[in-house]
mmCIF file of C-alpha atoms in Angstrom:
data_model
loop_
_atom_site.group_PDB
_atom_site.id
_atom_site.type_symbol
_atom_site.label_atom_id
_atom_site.label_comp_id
_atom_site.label_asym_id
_atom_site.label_seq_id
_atom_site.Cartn_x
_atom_site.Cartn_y
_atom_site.Cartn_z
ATOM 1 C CA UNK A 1 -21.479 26.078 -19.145
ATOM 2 C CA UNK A 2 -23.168 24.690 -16.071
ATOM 3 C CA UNK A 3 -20.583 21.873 -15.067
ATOM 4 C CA UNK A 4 -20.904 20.600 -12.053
ATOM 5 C CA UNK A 5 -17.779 20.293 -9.016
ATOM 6 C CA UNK A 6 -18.875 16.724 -9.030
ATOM 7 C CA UNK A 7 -18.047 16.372 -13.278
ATOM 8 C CA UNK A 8 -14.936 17.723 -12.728
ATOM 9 C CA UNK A 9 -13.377 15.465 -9.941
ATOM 10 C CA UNK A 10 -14.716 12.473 -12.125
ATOM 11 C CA UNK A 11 -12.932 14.094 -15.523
ATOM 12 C CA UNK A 12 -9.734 14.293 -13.478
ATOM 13 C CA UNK A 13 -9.554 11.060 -12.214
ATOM 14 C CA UNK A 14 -10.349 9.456 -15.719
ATOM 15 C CA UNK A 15 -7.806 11.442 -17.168
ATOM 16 C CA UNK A 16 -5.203 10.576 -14.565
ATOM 17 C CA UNK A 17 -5.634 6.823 -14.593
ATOM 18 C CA UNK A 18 -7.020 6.381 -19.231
ATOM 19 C CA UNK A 19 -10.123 4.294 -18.020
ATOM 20 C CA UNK A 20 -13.578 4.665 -17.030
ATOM 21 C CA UNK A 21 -13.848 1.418 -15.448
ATOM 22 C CA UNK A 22 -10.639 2.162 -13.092
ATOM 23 C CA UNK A 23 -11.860 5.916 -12.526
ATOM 24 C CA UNK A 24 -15.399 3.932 -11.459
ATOM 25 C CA UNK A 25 -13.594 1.658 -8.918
ATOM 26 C CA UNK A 26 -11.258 4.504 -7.122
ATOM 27 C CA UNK A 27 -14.392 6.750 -7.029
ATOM 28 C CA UNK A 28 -16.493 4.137 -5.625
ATOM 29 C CA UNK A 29 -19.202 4.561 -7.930
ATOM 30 C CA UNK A 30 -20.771 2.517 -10.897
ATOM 31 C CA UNK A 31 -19.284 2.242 -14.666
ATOM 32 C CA UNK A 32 -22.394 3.302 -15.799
ATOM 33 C CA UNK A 33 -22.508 6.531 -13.694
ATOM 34 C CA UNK A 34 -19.298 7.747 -14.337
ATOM 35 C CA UNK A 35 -19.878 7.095 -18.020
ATOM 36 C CA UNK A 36 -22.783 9.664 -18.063
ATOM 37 C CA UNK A 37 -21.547 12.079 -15.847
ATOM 38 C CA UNK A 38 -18.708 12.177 -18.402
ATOM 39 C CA UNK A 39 -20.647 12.234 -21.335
ATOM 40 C CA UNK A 40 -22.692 15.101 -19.364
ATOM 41 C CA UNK A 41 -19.783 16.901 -19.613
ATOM 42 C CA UNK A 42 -18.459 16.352 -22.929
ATOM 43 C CA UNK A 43 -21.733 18.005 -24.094
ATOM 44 C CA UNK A 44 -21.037 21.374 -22.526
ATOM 45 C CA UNK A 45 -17.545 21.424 -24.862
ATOM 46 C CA UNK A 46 -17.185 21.476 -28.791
ATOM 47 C CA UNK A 47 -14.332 20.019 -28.362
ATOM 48 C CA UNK A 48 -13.807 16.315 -27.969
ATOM 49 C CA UNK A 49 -11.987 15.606 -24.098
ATOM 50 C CA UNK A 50 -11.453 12.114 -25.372
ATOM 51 C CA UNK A 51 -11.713 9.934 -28.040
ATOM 52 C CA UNK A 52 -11.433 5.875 -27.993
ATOM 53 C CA UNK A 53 -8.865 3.882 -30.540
ATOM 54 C CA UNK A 54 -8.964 0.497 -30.354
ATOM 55 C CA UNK A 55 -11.317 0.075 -27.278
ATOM 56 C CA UNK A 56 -8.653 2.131 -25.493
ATOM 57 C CA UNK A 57 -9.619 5.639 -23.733
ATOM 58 C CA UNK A 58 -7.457 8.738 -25.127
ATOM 59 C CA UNK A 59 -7.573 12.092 -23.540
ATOM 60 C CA UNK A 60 -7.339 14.596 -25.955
ATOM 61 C CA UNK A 61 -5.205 17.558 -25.576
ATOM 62 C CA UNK A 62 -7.893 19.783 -25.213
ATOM 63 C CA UNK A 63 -8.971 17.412 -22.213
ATOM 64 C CA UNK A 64 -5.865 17.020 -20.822
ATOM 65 C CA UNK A 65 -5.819 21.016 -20.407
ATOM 66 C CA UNK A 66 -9.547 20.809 -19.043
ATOM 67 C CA UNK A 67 -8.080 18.246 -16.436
ATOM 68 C CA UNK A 68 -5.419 20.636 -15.593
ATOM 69 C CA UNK A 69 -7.628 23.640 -15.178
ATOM 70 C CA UNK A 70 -10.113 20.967 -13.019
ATOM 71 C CA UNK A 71 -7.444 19.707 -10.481
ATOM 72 C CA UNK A 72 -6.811 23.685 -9.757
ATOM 73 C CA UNK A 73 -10.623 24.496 -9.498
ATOM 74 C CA UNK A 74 -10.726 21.277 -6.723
ATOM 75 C CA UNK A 75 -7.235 21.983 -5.245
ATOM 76 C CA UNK A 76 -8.691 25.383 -4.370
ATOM 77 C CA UNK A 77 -12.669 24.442 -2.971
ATOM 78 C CA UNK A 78 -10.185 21.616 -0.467
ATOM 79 C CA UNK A 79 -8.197 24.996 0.238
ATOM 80 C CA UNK A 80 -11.512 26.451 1.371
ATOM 81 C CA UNK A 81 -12.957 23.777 2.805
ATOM 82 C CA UNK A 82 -9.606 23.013 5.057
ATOM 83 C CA UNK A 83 -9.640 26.787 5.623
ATOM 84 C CA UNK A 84 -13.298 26.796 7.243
ATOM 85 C CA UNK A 85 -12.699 23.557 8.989
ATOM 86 C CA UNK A 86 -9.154 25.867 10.491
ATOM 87 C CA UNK A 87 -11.026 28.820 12.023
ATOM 88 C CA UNK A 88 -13.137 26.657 13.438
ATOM 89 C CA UNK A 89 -10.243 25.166 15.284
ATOM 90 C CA UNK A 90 -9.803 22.098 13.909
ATOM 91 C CA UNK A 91 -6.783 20.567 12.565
ATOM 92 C CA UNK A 92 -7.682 20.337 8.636
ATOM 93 C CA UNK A 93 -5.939 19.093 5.666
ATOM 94 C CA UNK A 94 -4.933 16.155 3.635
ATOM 95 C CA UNK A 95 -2.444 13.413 5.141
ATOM 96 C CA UNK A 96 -1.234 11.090 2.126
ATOM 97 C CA UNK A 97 0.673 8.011 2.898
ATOM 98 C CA UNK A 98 2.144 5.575 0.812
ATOM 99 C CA UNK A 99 2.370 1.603 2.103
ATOM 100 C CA UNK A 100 3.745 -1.522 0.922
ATOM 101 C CA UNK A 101 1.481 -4.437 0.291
ATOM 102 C CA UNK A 102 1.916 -5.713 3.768
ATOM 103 C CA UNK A 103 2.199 -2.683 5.823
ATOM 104 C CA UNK A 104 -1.869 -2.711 5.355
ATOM 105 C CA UNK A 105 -2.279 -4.853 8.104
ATOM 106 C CA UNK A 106 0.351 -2.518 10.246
ATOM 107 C CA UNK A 107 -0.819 1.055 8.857
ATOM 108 C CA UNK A 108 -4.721 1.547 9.526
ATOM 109 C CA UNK A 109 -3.712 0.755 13.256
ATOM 110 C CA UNK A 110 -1.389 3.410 13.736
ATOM 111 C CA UNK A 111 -4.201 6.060 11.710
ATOM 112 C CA UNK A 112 -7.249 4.838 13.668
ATOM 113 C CA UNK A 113 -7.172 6.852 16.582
ATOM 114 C CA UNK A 114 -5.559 9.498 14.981
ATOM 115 C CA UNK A 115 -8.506 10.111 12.417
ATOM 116 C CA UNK A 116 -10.998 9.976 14.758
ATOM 117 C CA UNK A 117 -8.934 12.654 17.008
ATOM 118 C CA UNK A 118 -9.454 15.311 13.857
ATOM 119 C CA UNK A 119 -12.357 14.154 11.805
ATOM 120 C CA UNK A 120 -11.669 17.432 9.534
ATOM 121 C CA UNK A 121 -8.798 15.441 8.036
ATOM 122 C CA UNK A 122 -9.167 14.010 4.492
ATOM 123 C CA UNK A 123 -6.877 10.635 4.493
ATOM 124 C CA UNK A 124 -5.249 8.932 1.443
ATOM 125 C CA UNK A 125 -3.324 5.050 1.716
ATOM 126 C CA UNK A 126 -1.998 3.802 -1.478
ATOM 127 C CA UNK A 127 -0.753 0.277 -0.983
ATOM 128 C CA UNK A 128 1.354 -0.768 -3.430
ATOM 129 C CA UNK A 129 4.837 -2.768 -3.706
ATOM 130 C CA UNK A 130 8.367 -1.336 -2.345
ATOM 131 C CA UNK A 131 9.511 0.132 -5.743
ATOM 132 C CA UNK A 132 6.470 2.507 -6.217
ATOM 133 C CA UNK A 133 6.641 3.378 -2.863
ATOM 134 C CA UNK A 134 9.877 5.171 -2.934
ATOM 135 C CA UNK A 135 9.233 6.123 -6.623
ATOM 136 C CA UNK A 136 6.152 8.377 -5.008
ATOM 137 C CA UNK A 137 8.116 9.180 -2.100
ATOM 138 C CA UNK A 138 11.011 10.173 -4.640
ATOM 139 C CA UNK A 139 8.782 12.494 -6.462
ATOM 140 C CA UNK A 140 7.627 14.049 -3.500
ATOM 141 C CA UNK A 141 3.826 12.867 -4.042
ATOM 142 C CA UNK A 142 3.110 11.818 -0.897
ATOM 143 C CA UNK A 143 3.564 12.726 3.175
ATOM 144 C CA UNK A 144 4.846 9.220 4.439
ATOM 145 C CA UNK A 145 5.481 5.879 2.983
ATOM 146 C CA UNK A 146 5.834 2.485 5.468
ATOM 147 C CA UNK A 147 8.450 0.307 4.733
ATOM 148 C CA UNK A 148 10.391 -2.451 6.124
ATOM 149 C CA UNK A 149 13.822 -1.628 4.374
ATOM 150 C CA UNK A 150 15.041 1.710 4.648
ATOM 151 C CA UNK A 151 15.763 3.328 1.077
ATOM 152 C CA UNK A 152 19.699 3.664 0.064
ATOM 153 C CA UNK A 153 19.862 6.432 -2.100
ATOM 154 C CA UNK A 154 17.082 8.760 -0.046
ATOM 155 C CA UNK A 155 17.726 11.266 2.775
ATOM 156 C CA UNK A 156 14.834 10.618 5.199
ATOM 157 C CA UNK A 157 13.834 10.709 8.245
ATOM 158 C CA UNK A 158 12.400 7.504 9.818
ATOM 159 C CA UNK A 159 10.461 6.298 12.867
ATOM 160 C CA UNK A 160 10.611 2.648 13.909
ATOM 161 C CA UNK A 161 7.322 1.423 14.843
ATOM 162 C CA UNK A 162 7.368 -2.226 15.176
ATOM 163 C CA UNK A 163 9.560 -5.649 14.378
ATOM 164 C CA UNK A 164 8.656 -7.378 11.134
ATOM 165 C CA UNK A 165 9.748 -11.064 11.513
ATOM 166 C CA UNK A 166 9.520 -13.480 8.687
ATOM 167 C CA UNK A 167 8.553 -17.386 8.704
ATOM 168 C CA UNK A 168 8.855 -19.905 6.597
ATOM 169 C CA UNK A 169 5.145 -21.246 6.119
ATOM 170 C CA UNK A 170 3.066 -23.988 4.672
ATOM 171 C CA UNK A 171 -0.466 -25.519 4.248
ATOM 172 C CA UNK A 172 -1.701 -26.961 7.187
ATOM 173 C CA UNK A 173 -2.505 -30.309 5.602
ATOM 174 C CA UNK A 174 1.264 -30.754 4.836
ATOM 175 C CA UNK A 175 2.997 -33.267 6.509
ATOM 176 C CA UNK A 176 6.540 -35.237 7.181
ATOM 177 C CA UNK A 177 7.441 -38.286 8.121
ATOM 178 C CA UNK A 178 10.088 -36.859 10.263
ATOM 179 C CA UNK A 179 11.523 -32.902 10.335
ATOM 180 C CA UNK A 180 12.462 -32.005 7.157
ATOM 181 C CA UNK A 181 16.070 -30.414 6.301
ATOM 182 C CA UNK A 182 16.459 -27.068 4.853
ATOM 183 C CA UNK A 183 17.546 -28.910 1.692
ATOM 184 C CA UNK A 184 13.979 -30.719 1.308
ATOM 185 C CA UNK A 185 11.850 -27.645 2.283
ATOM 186 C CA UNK A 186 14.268 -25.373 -0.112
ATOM 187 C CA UNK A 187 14.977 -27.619 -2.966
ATOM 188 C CA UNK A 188 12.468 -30.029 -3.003
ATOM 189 C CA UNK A 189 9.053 -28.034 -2.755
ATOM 190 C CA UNK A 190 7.641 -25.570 -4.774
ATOM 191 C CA UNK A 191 8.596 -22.020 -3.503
ATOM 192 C CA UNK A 192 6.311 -19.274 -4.156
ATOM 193 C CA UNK A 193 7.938 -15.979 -4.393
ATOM 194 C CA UNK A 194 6.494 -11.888 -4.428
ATOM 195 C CA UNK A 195 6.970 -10.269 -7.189
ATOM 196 C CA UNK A 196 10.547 -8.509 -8.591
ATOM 197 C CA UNK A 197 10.793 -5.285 -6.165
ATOM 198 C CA UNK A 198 9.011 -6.511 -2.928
ATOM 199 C CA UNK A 199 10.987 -6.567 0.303
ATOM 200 C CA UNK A 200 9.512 -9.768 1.222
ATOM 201 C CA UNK A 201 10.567 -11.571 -2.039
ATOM 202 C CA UNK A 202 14.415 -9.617 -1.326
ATOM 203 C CA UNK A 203 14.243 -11.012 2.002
ATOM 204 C CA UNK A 204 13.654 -14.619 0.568
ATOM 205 C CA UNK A 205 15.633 -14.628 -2.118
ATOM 206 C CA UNK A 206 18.974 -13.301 -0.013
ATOM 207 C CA UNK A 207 18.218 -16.291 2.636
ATOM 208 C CA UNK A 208 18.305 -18.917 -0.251
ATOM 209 C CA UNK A 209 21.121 -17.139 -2.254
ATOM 210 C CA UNK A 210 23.221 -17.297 1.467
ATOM 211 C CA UNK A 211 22.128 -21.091 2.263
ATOM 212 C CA UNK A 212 23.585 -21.814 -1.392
ATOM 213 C CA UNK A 213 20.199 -23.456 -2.424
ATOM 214 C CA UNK A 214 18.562 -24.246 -5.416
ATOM 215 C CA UNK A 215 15.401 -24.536 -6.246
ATOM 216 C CA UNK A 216 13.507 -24.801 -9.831
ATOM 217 C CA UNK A 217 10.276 -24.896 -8.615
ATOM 218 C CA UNK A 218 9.233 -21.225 -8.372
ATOM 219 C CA UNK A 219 5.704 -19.645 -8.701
ATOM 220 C CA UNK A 220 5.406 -15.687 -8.636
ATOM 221 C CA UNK A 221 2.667 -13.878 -7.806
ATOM 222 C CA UNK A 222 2.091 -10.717 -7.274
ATOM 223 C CA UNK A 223 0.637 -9.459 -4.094
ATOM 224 C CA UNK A 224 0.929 -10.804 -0.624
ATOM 225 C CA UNK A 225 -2.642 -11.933 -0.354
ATOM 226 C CA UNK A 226 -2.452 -13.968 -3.312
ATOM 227 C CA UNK A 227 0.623 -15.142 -2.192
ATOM 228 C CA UNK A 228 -1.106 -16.542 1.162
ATOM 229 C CA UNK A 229 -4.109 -18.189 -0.693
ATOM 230 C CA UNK A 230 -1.773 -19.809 -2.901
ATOM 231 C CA UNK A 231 0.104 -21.664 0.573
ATOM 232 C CA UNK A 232 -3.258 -22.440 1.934
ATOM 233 C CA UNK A 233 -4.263 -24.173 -1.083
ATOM 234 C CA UNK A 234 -1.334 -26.155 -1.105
ATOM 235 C CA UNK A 235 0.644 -24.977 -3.972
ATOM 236 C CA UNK A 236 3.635 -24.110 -2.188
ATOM 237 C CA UNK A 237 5.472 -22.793 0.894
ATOM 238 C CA UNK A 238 6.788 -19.359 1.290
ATOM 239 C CA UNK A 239 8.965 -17.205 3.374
ATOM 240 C CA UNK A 240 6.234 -15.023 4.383
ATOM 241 C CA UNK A 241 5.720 -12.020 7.750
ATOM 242 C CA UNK A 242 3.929 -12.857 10.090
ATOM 243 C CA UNK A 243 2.167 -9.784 10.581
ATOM 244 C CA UNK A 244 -0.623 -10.970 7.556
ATOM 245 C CA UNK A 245 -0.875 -14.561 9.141
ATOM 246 C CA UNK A 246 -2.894 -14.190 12.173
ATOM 247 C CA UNK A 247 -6.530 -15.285 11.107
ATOM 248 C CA UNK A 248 -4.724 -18.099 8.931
ATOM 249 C CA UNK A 249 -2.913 -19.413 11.561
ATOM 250 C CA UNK A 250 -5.612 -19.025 14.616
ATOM 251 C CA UNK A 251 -7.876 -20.875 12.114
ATOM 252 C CA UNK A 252 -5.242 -23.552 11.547
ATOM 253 C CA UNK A 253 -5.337 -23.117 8.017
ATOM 254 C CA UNK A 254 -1.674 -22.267 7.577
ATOM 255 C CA UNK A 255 1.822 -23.508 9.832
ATOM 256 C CA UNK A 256 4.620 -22.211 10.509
ATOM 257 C CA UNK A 257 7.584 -24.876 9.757
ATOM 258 C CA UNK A 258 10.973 -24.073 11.858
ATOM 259 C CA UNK A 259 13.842 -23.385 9.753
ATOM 260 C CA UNK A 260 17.013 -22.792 11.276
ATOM 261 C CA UNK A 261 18.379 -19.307 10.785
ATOM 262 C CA UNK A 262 14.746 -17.796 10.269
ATOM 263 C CA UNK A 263 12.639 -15.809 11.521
ATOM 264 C CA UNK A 264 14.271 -12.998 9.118
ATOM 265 C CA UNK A 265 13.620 -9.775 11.455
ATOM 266 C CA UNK A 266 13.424 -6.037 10.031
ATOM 267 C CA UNK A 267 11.739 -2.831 11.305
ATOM 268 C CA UNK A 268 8.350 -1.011 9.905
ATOM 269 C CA UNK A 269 9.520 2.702 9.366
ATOM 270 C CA UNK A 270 7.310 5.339 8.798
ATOM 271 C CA UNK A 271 10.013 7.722 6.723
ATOM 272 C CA UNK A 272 9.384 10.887 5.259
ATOM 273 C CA UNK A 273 11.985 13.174 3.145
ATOM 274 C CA UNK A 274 14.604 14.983 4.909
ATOM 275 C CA UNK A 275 13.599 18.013 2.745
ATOM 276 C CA UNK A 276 9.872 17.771 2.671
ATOM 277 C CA UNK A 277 8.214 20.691 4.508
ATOM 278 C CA UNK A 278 5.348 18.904 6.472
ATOM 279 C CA UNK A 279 1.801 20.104 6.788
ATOM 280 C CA UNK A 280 -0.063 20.855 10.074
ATOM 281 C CA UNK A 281 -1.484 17.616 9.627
ATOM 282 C CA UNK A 282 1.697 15.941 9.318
ATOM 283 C CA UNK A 283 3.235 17.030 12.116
ATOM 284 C CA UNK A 284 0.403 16.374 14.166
ATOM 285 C CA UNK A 285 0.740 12.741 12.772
ATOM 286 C CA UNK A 286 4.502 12.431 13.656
ATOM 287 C CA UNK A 287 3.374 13.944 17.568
ATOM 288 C CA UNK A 288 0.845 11.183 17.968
ATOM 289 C CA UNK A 289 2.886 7.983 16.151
ATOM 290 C CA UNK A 290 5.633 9.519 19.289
ATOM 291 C CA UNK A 291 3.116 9.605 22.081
ATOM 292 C CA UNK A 292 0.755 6.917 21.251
ATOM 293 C CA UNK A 293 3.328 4.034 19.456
ATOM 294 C CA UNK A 294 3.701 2.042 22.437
ATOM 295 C CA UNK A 295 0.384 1.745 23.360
ATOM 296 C CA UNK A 296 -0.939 0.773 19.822
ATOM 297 C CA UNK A 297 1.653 -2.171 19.680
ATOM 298 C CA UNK A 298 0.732 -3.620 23.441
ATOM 299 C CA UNK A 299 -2.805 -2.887 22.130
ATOM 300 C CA UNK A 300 -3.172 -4.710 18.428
ATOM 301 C CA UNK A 301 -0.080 -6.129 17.804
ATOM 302 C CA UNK A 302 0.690 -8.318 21.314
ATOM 303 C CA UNK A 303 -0.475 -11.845 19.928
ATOM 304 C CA UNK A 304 2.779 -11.515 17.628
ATOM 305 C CA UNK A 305 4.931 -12.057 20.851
ATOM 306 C CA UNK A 306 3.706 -15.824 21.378
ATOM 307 C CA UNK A 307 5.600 -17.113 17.643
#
């Protein structure tokens, strides 16, 4: 056997996520290259790890066994490596945090400074919509998690970091003859909505549901982003924060049409569980967000003020 540290972290990641070609893209490395380096390990076993049927990747249950004994063998060199990194007298560790699709334009701000204070620390973000975010914060697989909209049925502990207010926006090259009732922009238009679980789509969907509208003309998609080019383009308006809009509308590409009763206005939490026991590195995190929150939002976030 002379697998390699480097086989085994690719091995685990294939078996966690079925596919080469998603392994390749979290790993940041080629399809081809993870393909050998997998194949260079296969050879050291006579024992298949995986086996394809139908074009689809199958880890074996020999491999899934391999993959456990693998995420032990790396959970233990990080142990050593946060170890050296402590008696050296740095703050060490692994700080994973779990955002909603829009919190990444709230989230790397708050991290920035904090990540350069203790370069020792290995950072994780998974951005992904408001149902997987408490699902992983539910299962205890992650530090933090950003939200706008506390969950119900979790005890956690929450900091408020910043407003979140919510517009109702449109291409730029859409015009009116004369200002347009709630009835015309609701009814009449297309809408385009997040998908089922986001906050954002929630938020919409209460504001029409209390206004007693009704509108057929719906498009879904299914990540903020998408969501944006799809307004720009002129496909639709959308209740939408206006956190992700600054570049859109400094560039003119988007507006902002006033609707009476919006902006919609909730809070970004950073929560954690009430019965998580936090790392070093956590706590540190918590310290900092306390001290250094008010000077990140007069910092980065201050052109919000003037909408």
């Amino acid at each position: 056997m002379n697998y390699t540290l480097h086989q085994l972290q690719i091995f685990l990641k294939i078996a966690e996520l079925g596919s080469i070609t998603k392994a390749s893209e979290e790993l940041h490395l080629t399809q081809p290259a993870v393909s050998i380096q997998l194949k260079n390990f296969q050879d050291q076993f006579a024992i298949p790890l995986t086996e394809v049927v139908g074009r689809k990747l199958y880890v074996t249950q020999f491999g899934r066994e391999i993959a456990e004994t693998a995420e032990r063998i790396i959970n233990e060199v990080n142990t050593i490596n946060y170890k050296t990194l402590a008696f050296q007298g740095k703050l060490s560790g692994r700080l994973k945090i779990s955002v909603v699709s829009t919190g990444k334009y709230v989230m790397p701000y708050f991290l920035s400074g904090f990540i350069k204070r203790h370069d020792g620390l290995e950072l994780n973000i998974d951005v992904t919509n408001k149902l997987k975010v408490i699902e992983c914060l539910e299962q205890n697989d992650t530090d933090f998690a950003l939200v706008s909209v506390l969950p119900e049925k979790l005890e956690v502990n929450a900091i408020e970091l910043m407003e979140n207010r919510l517009f109702f926006v449109g291409s730029s090259s859409l015009r009116f003859d004369k200002p347009p009732t709630k009835k015309k922009l609701f009814e009449e238009l297309p809408l385009i909505y997040r998908e089922h679980g986001s906050a954002t789509r929630n938020a919409m969907e209460n504001f029409i549901e209390n206004n007693r509208f009704s509108n057929l003309k719906q498009i879904e998609l299914t990540s903020n982003e998408a969501v944006k080019q799809a307004v720009i383009a002129g496909l639709g308006c959308s209740i939408m924060p206006l956190i992700g809009l600054k570049n859109e509308l400094k560039n003119n590409d988007l507006q902002i049409i006033p609707v009476k009763g919006l902006p919609i206005s909730t809070t970004w939490n950073l929560i954690w569980l009430k019965s998580k026991k936090l790392s070093p590195a956590a706590l540190a995190f918590i310290d900092y967000i306390d001290t250094e929150k008010d000077a990140i939002i007069k910092d980065k976030f201050d052109w919000i003020s003037s909408y």
